[in-house]
mmCIF file of C-alpha atoms in Angstrom:
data_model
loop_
_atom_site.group_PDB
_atom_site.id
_atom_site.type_symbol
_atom_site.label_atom_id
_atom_site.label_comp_id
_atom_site.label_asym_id
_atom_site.label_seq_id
_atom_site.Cartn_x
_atom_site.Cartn_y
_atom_site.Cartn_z
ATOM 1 C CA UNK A 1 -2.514 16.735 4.445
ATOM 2 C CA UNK A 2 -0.715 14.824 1.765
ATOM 3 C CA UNK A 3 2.796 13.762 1.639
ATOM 4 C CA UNK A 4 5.367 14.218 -1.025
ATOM 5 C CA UNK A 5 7.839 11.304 -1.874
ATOM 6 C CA UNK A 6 11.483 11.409 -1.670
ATOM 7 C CA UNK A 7 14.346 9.172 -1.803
ATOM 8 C CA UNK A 8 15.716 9.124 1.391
ATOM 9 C CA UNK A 9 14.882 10.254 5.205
ATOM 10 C CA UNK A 10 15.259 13.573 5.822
ATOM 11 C CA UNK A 11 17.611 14.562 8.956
ATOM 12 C CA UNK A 12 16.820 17.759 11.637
ATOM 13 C CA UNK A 13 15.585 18.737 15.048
ATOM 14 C CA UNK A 14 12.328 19.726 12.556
ATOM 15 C CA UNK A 15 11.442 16.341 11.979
ATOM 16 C CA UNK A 16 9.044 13.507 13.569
ATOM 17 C CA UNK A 17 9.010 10.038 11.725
ATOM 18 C CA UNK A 18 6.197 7.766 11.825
ATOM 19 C CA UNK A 19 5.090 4.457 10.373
ATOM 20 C CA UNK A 20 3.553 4.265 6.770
ATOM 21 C CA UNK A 21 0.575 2.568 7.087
ATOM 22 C CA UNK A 22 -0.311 0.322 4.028
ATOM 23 C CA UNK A 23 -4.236 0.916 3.820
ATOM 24 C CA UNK A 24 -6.796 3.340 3.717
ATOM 25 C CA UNK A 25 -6.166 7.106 4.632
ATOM 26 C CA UNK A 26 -8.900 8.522 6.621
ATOM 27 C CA UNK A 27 -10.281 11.785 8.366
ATOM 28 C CA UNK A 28 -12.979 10.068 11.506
ATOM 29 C CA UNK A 29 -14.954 12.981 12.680
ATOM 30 C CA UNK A 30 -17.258 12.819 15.755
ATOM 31 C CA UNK A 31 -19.731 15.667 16.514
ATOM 32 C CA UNK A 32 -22.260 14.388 19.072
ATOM 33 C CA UNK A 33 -24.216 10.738 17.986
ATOM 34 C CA UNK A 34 -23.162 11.818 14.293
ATOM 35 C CA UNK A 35 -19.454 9.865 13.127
ATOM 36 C CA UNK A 36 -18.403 10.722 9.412
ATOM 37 C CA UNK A 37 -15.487 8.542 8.001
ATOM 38 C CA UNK A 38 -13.704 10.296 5.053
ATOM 39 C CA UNK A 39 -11.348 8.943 2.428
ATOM 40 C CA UNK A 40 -9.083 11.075 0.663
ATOM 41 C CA UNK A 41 -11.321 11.173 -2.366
ATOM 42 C CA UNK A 42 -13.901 11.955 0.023
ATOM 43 C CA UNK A 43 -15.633 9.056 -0.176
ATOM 44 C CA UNK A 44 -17.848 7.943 2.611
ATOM 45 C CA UNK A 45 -16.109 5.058 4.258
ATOM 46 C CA UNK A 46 -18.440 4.891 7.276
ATOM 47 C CA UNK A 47 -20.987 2.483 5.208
ATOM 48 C CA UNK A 48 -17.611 0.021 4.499
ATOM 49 C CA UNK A 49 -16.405 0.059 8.185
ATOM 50 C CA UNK A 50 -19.409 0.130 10.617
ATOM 51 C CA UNK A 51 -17.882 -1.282 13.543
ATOM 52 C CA UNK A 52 -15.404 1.787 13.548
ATOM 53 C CA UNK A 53 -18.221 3.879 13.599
ATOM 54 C CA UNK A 54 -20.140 2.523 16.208
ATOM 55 C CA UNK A 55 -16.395 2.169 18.110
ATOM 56 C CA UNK A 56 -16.515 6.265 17.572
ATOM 57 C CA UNK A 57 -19.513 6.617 19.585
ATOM 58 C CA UNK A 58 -18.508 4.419 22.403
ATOM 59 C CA UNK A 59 -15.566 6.881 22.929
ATOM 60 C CA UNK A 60 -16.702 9.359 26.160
ATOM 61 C CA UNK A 61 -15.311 12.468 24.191
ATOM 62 C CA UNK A 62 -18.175 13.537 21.677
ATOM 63 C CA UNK A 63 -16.704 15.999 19.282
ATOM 64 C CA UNK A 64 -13.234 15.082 17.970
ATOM 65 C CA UNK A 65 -11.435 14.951 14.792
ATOM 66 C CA UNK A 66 -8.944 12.211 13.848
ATOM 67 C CA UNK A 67 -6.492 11.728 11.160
ATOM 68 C CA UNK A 68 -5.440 8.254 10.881
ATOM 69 C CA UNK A 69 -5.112 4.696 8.725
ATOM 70 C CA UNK A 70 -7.971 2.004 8.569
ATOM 71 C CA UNK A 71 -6.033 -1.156 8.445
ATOM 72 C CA UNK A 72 -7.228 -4.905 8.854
ATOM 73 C CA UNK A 73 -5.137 -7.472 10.588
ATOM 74 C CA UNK A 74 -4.246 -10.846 9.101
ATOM 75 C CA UNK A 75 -2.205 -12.851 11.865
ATOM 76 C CA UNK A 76 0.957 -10.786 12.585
ATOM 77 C CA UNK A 77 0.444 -8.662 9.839
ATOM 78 C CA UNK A 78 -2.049 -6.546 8.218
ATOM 79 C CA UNK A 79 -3.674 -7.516 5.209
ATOM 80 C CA UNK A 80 -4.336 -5.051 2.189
ATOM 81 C CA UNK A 81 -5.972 -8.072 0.195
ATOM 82 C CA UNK A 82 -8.738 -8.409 3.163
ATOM 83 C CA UNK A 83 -8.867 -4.283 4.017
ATOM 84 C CA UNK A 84 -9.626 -4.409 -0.419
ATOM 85 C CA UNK A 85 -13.077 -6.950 0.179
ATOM 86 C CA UNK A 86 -14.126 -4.818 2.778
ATOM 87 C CA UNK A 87 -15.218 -2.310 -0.214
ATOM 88 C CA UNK A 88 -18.815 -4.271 -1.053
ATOM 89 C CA UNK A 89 -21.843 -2.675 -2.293
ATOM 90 C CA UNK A 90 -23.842 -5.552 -0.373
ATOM 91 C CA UNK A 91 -24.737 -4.304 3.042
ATOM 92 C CA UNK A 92 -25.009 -7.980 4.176
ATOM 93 C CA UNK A 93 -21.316 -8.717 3.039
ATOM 94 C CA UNK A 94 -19.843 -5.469 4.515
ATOM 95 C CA UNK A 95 -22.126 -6.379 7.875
ATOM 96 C CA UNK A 96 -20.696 -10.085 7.773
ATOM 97 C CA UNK A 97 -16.659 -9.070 7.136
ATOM 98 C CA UNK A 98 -16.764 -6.290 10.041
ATOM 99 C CA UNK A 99 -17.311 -9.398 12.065
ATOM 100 C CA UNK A 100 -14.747 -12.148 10.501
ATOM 101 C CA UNK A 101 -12.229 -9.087 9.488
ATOM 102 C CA UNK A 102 -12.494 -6.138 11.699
ATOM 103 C CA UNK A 103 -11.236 -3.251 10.916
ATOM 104 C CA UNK A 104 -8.661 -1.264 13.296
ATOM 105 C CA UNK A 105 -7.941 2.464 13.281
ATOM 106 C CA UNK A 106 -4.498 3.872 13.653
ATOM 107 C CA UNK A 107 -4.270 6.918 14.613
ATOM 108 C CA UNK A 108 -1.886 9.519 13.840
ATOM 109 C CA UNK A 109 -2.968 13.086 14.214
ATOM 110 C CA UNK A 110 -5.532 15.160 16.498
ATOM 111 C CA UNK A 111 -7.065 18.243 14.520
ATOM 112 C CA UNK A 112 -10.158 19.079 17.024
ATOM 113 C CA UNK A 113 -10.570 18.267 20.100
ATOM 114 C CA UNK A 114 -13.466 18.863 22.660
ATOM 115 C CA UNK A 115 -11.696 21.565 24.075
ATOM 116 C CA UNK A 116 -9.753 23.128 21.070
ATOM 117 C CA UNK A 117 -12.190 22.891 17.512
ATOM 118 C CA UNK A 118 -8.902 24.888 16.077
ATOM 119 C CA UNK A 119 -6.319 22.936 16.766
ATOM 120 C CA UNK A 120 -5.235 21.935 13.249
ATOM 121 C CA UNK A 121 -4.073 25.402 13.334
ATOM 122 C CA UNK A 122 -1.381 24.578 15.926
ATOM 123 C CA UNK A 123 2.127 23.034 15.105
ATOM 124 C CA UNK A 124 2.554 19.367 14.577
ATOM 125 C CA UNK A 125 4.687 19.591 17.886
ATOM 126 C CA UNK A 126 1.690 20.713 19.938
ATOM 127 C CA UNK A 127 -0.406 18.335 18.217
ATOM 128 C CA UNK A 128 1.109 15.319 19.061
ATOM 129 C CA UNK A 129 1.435 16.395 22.990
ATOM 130 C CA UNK A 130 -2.139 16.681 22.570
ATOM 131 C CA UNK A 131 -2.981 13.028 20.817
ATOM 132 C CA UNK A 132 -1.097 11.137 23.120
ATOM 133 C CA UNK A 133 -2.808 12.652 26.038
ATOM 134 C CA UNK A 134 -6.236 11.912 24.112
ATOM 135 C CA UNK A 135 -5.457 8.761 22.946
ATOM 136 C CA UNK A 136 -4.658 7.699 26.815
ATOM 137 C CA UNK A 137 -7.705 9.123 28.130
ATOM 138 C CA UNK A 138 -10.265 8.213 25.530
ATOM 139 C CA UNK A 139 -8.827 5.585 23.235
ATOM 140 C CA UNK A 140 -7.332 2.827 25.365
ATOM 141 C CA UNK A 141 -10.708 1.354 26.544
ATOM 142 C CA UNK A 142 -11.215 0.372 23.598
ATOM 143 C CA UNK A 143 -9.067 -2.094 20.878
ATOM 144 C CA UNK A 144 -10.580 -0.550 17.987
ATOM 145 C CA UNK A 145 -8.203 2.502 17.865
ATOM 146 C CA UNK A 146 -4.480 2.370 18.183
ATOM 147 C CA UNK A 147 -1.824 5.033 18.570
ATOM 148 C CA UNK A 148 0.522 5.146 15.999
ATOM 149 C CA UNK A 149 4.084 5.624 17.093
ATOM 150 C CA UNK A 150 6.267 8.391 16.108
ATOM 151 C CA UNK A 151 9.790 9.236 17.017
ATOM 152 C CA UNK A 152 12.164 11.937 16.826
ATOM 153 C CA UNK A 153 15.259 9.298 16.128
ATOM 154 C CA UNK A 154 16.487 9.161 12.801
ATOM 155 C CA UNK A 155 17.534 6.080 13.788
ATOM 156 C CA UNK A 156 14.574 4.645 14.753
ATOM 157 C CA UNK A 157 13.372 5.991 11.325
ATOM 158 C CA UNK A 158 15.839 4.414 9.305
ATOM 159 C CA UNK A 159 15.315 0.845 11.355
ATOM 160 C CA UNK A 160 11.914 1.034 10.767
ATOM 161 C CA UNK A 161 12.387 1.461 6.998
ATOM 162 C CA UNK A 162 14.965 -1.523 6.519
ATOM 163 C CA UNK A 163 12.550 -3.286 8.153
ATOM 164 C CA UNK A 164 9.647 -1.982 6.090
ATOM 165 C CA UNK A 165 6.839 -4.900 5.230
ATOM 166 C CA UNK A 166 3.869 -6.569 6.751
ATOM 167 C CA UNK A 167 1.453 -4.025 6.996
ATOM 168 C CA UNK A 168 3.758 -0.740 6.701
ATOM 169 C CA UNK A 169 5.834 -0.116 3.892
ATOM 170 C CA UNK A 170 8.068 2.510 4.757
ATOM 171 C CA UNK A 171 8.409 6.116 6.713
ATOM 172 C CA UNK A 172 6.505 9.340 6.814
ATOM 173 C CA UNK A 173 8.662 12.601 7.949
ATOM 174 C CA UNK A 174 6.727 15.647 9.454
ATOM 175 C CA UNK A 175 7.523 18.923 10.088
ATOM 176 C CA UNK A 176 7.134 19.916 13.855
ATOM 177 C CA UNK A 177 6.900 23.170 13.291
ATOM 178 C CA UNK A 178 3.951 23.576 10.938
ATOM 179 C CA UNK A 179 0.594 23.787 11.410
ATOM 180 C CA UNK A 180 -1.657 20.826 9.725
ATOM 181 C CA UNK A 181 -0.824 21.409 5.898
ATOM 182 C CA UNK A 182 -4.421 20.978 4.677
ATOM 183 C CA UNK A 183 -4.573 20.318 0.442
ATOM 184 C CA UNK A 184 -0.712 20.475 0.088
ATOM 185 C CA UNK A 185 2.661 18.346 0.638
ATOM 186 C CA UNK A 186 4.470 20.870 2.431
ATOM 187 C CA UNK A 187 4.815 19.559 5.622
ATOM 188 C CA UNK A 188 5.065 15.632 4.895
ATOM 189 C CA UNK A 189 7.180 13.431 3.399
ATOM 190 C CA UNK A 190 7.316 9.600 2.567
ATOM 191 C CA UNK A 191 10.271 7.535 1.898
ATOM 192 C CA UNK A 192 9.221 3.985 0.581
ATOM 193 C CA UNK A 193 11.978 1.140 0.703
ATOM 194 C CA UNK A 194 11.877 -0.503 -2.979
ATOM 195 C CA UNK A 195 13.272 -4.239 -3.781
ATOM 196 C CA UNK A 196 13.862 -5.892 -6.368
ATOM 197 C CA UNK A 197 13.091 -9.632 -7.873
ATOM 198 C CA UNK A 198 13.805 -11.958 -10.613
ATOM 199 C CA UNK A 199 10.822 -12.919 -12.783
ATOM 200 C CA UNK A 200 10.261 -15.030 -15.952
ATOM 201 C CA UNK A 201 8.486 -13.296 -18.925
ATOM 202 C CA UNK A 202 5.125 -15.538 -19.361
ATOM 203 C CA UNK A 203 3.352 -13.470 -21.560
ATOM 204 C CA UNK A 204 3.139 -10.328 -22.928
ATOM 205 C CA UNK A 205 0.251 -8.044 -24.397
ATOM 206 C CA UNK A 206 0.189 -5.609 -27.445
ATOM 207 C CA UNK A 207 0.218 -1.551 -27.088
ATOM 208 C CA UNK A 208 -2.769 0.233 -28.648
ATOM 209 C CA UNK A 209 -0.422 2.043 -30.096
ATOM 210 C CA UNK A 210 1.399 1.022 -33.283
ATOM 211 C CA UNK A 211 4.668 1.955 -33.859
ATOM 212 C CA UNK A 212 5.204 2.150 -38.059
ATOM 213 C CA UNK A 213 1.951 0.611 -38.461
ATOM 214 C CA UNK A 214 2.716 -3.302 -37.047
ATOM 215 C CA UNK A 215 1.946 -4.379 -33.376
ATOM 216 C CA UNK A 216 4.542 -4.104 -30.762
ATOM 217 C CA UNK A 217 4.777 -5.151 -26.749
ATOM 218 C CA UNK A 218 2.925 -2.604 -24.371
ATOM 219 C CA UNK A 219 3.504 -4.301 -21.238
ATOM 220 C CA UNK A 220 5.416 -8.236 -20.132
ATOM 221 C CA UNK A 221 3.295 -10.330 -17.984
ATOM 222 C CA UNK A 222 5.859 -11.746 -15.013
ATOM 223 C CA UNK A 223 5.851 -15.416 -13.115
ATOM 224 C CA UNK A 224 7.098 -16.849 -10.379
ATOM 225 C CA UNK A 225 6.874 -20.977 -9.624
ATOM 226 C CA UNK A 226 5.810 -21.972 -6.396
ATOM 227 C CA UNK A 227 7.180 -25.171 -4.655
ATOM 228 C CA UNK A 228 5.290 -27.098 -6.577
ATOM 229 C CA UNK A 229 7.024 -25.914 -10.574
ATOM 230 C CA UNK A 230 3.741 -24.362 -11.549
ATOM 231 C CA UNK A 231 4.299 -20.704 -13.155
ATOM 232 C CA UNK A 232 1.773 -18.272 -11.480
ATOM 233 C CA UNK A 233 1.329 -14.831 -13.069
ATOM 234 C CA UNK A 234 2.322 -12.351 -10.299
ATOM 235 C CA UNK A 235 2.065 -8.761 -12.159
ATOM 236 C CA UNK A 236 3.363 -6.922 -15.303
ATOM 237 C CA UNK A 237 5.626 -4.345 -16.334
ATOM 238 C CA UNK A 238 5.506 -1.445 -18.818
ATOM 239 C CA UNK A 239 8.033 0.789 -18.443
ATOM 240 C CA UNK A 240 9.383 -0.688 -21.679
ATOM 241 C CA UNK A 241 11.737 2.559 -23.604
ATOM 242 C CA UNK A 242 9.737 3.129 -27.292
ATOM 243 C CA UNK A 243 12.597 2.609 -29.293
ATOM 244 C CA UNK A 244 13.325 -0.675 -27.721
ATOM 245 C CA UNK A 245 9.488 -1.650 -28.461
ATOM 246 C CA UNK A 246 10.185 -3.245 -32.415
ATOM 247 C CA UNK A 247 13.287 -5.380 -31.182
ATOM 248 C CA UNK A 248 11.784 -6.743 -28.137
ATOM 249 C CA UNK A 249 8.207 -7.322 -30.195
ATOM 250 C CA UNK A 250 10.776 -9.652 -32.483
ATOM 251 C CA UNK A 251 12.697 -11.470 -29.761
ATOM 252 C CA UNK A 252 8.753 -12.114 -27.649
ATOM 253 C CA UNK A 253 7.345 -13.588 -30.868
ATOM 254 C CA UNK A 254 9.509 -16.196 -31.801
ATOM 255 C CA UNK A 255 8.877 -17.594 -28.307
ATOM 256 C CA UNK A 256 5.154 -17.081 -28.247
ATOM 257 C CA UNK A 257 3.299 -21.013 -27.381
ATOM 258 C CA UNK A 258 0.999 -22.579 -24.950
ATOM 259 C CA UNK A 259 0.466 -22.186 -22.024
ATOM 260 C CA UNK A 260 2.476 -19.521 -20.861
ATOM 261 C CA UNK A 261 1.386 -19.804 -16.938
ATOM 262 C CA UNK A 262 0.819 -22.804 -15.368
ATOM 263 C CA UNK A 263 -0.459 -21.966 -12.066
ATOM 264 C CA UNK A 264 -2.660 -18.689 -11.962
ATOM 265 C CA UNK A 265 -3.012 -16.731 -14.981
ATOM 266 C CA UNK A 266 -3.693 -13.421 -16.086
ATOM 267 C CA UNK A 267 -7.126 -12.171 -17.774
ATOM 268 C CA UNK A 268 -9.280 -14.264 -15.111
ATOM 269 C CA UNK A 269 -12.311 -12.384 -14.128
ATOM 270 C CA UNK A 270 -12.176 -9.182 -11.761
ATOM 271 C CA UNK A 271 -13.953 -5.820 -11.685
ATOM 272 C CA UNK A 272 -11.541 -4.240 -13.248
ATOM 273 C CA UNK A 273 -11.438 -6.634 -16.673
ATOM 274 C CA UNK A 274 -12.192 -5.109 -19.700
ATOM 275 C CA UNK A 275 -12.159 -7.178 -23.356
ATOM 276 C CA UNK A 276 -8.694 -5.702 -23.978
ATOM 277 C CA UNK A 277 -6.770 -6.392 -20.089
ATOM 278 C CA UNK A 278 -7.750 -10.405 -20.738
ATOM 279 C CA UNK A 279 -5.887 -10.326 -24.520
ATOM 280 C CA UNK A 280 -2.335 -11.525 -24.178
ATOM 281 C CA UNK A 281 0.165 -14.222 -25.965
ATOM 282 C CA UNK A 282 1.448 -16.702 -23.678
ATOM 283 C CA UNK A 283 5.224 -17.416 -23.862
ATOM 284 C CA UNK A 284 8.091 -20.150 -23.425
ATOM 285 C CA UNK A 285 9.431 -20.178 -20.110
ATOM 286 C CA UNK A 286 12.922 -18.563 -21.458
ATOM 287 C CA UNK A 287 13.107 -14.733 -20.157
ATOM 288 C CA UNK A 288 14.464 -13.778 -17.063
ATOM 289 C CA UNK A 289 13.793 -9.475 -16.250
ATOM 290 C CA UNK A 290 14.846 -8.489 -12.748
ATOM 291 C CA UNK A 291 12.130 -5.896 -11.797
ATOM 292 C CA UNK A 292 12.034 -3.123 -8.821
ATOM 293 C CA UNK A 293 8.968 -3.207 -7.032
ATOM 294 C CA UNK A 294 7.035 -1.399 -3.438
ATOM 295 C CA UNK A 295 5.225 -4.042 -2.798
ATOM 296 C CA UNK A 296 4.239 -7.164 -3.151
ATOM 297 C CA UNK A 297 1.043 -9.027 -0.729
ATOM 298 C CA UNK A 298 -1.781 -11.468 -2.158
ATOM 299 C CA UNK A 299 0.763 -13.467 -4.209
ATOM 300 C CA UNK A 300 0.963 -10.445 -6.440
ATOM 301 C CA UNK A 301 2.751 -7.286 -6.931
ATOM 302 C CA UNK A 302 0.282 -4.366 -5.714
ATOM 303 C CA UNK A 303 1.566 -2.081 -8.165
ATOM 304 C CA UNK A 304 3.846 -1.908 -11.970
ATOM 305 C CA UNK A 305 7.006 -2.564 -11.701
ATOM 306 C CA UNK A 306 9.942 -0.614 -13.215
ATOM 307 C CA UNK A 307 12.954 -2.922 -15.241
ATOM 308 C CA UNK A 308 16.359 -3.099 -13.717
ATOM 309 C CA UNK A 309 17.927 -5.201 -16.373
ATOM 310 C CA UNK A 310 17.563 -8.696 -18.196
ATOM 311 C CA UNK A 311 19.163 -11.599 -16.852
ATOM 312 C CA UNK A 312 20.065 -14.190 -19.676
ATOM 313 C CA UNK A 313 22.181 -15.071 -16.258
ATOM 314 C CA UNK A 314 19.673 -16.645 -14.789
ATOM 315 C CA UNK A 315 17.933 -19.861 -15.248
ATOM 316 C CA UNK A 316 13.781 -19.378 -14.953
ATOM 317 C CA UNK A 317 13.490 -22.486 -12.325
ATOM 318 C CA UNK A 318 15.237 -20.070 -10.093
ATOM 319 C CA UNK A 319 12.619 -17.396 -10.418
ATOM 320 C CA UNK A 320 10.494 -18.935 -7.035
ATOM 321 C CA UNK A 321 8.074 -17.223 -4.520
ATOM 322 C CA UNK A 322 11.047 -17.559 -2.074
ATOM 323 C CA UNK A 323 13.760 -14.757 -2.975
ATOM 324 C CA UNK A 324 10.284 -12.383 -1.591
ATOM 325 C CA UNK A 325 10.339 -13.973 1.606
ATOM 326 C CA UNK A 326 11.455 -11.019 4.064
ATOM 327 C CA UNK A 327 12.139 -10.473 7.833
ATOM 328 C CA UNK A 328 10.213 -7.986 8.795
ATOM 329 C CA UNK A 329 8.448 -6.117 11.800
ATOM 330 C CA UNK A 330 5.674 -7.472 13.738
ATOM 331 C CA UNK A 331 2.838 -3.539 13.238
ATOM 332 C CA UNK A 332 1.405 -4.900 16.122
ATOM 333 C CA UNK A 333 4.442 -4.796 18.304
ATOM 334 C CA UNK A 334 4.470 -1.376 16.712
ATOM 335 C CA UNK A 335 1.815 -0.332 18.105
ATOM 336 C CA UNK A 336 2.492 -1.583 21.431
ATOM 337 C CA UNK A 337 6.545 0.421 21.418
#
């Protein structure tokens, strides 16, 4: 069951709002001593996460099917950064982090049972009923597994989205009335709060693609100083119109010098470099872009960002780590409502 985003909560008697979870989607399934952990992809998460799996078996109910969110705690929040090192192909560094960063599993929907091997088949309504009463007889013994809340309140929804951050970053609607929409975004929705931030232009990298047959921008490499004036590279941004491309090519060029960022800097090494990703010019300190973004965790935006506008407004010194400081809600106090 996948979810479909919109731009803002959806109102009706239909609805139940939850949490969205920022980590990894997963399907646990227990059929005797046997506990498969699914991603999405169907990948096998069960070799990643083995103290969830032997949690599984601990639980006195010995066929069950769970729908939830594998999420790993960092203080009072959770951490995507540490739930991302938990995916190792060393057995000895995946057995090492279940123990200094273990995982939790929230859980969010019931789809078999040991009495009821159909019951994915049965509204969301009925569902629920039937999770909660689970969850209290099999899942409190044991801190592994958490209930994930869910209201009928729009709003509770809507405080839960202005509040968005930490370890959930936004709200999931679903329909009450439907049965578990397997394959398809029917019966789900997600509504993600977006923010915005002013950045300085460090750097930018060339397209692939010519334009005319010379070289223009593909994508602007954005900074942030910390407290300390060092420029750290903090993401990128391509959503840059084509005909704009020549003209802004021009404008980056004549400010192209040494060293761009001063703190951390793009192009290190990561398994995702290629020859190309660590190519880029490095750039005066002169542009201010303000940039929308989902998220931001790790000292780095998580995803591309889209451009609001330039701001020749606005001096680059003011472009600090601080305008992304947030309130926001404790997920373990969440958990607890």
């Amino acid at each position: 069951m996948e979810a479909r985003s919109v731009d803002a909560i959806p109102r009706g008697e239909q609805w139940q709002y939850e949490p969205k979870w920022d980590g990894f989607r997963c399907l646990l399934r227990r059929e005797g001593n046997r506990v498969d952990l699914r991603s999405k992809s169907g990948e096998n998460l069960g070799r990643y996460f083995p103290e969830l799996a032997a949690a599984a078996l601990r639980i006195k109910a010995r066929s069950f099917l769970l729908d939830g969110e594998i999420v790993v705690p960092h203080g009072r929040a959770f951490s995507f950064d540490d739930l991302l090192q938990r995916i190792h192909p060393a057995a000895s560094r995946v057995k090492r982090l279940a123990q200094e960063t273990p995982a939790l599993f929230l859980v969010f929907d019931l789809l078999a049972s040991p009495t009821d091997k159909e019951l994915s088949a049965r509204p969301l309504s009925q569902r629920r009923a039937r999770l909660e009463e689970f969850a209290q007889a099999q899942l409190t013994a044991d801190s592994s597994f958490r209930l994930s809340p869910a209201t009928t309140s729009y709003a509770a929804a809507q405080k839960w989205l202005a509040r968005s951050g930490g370890g959930f970053d936004g709200v999931i609607a679903k329909r009450l009335d439907l049965p578990y929409q397997a394959g398809n975004r029917e019966g789900m929705q997600k509504i993600k709060k977006f923010r915005s931030a002013d950045c300085v232009v460090g750097g930018f990298r060339y397209a692939t693609n010519r334009i005319g047959g010379r070289k223009v921008v593909g994508s602007l490499l954005l900074g942030l100083y910390d407290d300390d004036g060092l420029l750290h590279h903090v993401g990128f941004t391509s959503a840059i119109k084509q005909q704009e491309k020549p003209a802004l090519t021009d404008r980056l060029e004549r400010l192209i010098a040494g060293p761009g960022f001063t703190g951390n800097a793009p192009g290190g090494p990561s398994r995702w470099s290629t020859e190309r990703s660590t190519q880029w010019c490095p750039l005066k300190p002169k542009l201010v872009i303000e940039v929308c973004y989902d998220h931001f965790s790790g000292d780095r935006f998580r995803h591309g960002t889209s451009i609001l506008r330039w701001r020749p407004d606005k001096a680059p010194r003011q472009c600090t780590f601080e305008q992304l400081k947030q309130k926001t809600a404790d997920p373990m106090k969440l958990l607890r409502a």
